[in-house]
Coordinates of C-alpha atoms in Angstrom, one line a residue:
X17 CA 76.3 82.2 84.6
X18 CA 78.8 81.5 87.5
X19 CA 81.5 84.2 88.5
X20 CA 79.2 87.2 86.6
X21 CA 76.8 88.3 83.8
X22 CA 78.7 87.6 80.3
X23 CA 79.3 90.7 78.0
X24 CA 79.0 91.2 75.1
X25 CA 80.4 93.5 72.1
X26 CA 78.7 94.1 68.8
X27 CA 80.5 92.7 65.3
X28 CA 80.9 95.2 62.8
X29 CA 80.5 93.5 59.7
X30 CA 77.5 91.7 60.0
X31 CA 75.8 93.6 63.5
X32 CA 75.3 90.6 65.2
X33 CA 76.2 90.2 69.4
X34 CA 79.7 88.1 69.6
X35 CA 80.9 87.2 73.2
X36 CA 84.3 88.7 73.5
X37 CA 87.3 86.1 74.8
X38 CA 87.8 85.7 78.7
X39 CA 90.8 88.7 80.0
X40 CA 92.8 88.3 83.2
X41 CA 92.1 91.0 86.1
X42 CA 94.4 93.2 84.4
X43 CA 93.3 92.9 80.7
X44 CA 89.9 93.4 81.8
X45 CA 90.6 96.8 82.8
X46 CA 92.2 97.3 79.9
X47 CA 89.6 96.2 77.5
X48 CA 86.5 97.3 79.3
X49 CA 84.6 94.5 80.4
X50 CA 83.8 96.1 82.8
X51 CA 82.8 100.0 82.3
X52 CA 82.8 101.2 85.6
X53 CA 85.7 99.8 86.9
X54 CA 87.8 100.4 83.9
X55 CA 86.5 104.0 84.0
X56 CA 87.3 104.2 87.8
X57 CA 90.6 103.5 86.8
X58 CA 91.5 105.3 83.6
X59 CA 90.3 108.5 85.4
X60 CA 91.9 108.3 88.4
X61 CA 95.2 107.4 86.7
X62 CA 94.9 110.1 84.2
X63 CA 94.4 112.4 87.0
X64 CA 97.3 111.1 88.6
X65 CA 99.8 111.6 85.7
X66 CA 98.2 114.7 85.1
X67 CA 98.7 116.1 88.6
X68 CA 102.5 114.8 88.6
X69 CA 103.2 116.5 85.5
X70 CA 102.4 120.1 87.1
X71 CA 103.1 119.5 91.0
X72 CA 106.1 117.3 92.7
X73 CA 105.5 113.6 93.3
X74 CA 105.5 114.1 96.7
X75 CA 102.7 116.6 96.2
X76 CA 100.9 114.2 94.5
X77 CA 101.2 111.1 96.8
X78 CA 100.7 113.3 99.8
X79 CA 97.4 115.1 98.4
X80 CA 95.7 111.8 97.2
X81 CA 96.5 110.0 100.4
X82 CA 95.1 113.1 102.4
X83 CA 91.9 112.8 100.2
X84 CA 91.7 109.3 100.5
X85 CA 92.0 109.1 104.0
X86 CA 89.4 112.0 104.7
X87 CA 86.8 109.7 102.5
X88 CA 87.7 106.5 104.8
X89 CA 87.2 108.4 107.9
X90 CA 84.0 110.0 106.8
X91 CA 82.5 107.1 105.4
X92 CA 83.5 105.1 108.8
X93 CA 82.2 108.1 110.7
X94 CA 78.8 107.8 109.0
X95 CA 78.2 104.4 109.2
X96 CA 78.7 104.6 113.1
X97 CA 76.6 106.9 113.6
X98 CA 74.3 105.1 111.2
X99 CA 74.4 102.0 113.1
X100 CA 73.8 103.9 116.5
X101 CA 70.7 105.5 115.5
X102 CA 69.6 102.4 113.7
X103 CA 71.1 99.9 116.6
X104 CA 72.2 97.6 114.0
X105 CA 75.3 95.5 114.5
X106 CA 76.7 95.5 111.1
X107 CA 80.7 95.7 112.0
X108 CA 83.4 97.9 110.9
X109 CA 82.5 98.8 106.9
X110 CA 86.1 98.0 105.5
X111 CA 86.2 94.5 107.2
X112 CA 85.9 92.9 103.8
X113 CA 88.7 94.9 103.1
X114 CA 90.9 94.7 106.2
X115 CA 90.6 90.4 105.9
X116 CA 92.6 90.8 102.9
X117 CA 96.1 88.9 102.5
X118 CA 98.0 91.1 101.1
X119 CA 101.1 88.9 102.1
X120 CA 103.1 87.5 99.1
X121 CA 104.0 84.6 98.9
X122 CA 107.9 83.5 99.1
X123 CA 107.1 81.2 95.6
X124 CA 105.1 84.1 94.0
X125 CA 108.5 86.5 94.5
X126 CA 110.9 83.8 93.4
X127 CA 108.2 83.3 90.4
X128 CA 107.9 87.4 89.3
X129 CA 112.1 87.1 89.9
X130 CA 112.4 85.2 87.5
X131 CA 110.5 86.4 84.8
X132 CA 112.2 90.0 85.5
X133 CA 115.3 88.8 85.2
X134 CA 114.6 86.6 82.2
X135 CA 113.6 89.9 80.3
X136 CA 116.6 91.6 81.8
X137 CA 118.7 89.0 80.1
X138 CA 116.8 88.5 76.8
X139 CA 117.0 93.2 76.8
X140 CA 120.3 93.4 77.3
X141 CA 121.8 90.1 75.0
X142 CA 119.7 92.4 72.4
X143 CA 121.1 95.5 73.0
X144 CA 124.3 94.4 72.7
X145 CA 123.4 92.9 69.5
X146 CA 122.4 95.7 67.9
X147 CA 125.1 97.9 69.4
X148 CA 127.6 95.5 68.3
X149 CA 126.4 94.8 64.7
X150 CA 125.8 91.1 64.7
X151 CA 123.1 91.7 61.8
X152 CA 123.5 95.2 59.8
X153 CA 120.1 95.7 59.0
X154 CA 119.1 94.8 62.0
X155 CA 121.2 97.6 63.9
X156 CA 120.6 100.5 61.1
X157 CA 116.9 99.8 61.5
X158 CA 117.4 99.9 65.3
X159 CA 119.7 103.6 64.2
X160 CA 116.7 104.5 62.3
X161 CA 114.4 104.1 65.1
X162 CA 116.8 106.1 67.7
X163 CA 117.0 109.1 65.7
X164 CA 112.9 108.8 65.4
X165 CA 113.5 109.1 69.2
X166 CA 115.5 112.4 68.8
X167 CA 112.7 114.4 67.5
X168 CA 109.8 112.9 69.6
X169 CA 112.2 113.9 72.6
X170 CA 112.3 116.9 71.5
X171 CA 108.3 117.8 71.0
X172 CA 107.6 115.4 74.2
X173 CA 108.7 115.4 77.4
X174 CA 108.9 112.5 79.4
X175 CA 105.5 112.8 81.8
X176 CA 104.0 113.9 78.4
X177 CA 104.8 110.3 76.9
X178 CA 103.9 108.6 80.0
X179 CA 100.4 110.1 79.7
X180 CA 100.1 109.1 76.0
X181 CA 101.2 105.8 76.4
X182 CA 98.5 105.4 79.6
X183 CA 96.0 106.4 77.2
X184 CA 96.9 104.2 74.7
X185 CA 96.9 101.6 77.1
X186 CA 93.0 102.0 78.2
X187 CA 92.1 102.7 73.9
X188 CA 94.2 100.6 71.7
X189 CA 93.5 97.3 72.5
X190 CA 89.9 98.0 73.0
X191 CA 90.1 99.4 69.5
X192 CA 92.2 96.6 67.6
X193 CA 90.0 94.0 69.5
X194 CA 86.7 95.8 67.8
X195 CA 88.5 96.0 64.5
X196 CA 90.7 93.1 64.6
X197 CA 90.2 91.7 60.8
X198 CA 90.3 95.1 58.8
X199 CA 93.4 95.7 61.1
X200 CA 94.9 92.8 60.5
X201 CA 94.7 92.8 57.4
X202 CA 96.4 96.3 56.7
X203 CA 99.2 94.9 59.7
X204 CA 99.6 91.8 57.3
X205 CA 100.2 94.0 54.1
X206 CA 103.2 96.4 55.6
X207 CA 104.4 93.6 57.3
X208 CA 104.9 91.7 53.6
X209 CA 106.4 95.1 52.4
X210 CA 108.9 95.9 55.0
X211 CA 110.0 91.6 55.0
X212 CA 110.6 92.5 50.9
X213 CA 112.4 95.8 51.3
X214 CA 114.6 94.1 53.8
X215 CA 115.4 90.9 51.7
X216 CA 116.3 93.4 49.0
X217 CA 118.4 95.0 51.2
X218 CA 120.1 91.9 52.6
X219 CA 121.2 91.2 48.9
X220 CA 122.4 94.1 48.0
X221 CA 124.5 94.6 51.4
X222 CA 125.2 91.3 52.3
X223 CA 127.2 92.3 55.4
X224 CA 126.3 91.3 58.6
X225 CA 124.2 88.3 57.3
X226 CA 124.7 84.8 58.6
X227 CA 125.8 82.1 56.7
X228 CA 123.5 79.0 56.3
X229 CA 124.9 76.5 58.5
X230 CA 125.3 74.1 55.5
X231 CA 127.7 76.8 54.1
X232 CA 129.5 76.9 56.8
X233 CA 130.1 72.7 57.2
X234 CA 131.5 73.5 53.7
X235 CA 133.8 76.5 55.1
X236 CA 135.1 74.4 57.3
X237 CA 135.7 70.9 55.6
X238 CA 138.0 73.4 52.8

């Protein structure tokens, strides 16, 4: 097959092979396709946070780039010396690497613009929203959810969340897309209860709901 070997992932409820759906560069990583690069990566970046959590950022960077460099050197150190005793022409070993355009394109800016500040917008028109109470429930749920942040700020700092959620990244979609229909199903069921609660709540607090726009025509001719 063209661009790769296909994988594969077994199906729980009947433990047959199913392919698994094609994932962008990024969601690749994120779902293991492939093992060794997604492992490459989720170590390395747990290391990372790790490290920042107990030493300064600068620290950090400044280590991992000395440690990276020292590997570059080394390995182009011993592939001279390789090619000298071998008297083989084979070139520099990063040329692959240095014939990279790393440039970005003036559209490709304009285009990742764009979609930043189309979430910028769509945030804040919700935040003030909520903050100003166009839907009541909609703002105490938002309340309710705050003061859930008070206490997990206060058993979590904020590197300690950042490493959770980068571990959640590299395990829970790999899990939900393993156990998608049992999941789904249980997703389905507490959505159904929270959408009754609400309408229950909606009628007995009727503040802070919107009018039906026919109900309003009728407001209006009066």
């Amino acid at each position: 097959m063209a661009g790769g070997s296909k994988r594969y992932s077994r199906n729980n409820s009947n433990g047959n092979f199913q392919s698994l759906p094609e994932r962008g560069p990024v969601e690749s990583l994120i779902y293991w396709r492939d093992v060794k690069k997604s492992g490459i990566v989720f170590g390395a970046g747990l290391i990372t946070l790790v490290a920042i959590s107990s030493f300064s950022v600068i620290s950090v960077f400044a280590y991992l780039s000395l440690l990276a460099l020292f590997g570059t050197v080394a390995f182009r150190i011993y592939k001279s010396v390789t090619q000298a005793v071998q008297k083989t022409s084979d070139g520099h070993p990063f040329k692959e690497y240095l014939e990279l355009d790393l440039t970005l394109s003036q559209e490709k800016v304009q285009n990742i613009a764009g979609v930043a500040v189309a979430h910028i917008n769509g945030f804040t028109a919700e935040l003030r929203r909520l903050f100003l109470v166009e839907d009541l429930i909609d703002s105490i749920k938002f309340g309710v959810i705050l003061w859930v942040f008070t206490y997990i700020g206060a058993w979590f700092n904020g590197m300690t969340l950042v490493i959770l959620a980068f571990v959640s990244l590299f395990t829970l979609p790999k899990v939900y897309e393993n156990n998608k229909q049992s999941i789904d199903t249980y997703l389905d069921l507490v959505r159904s209860k929270l959408t009754e609660i609400t309408d229950k709540i909606r009628v007995a607090i009727p503040i802070g709901n919107k009018k039906p726009v026919a109900a309003a025509e009728s407001d209006k001719d009066k």
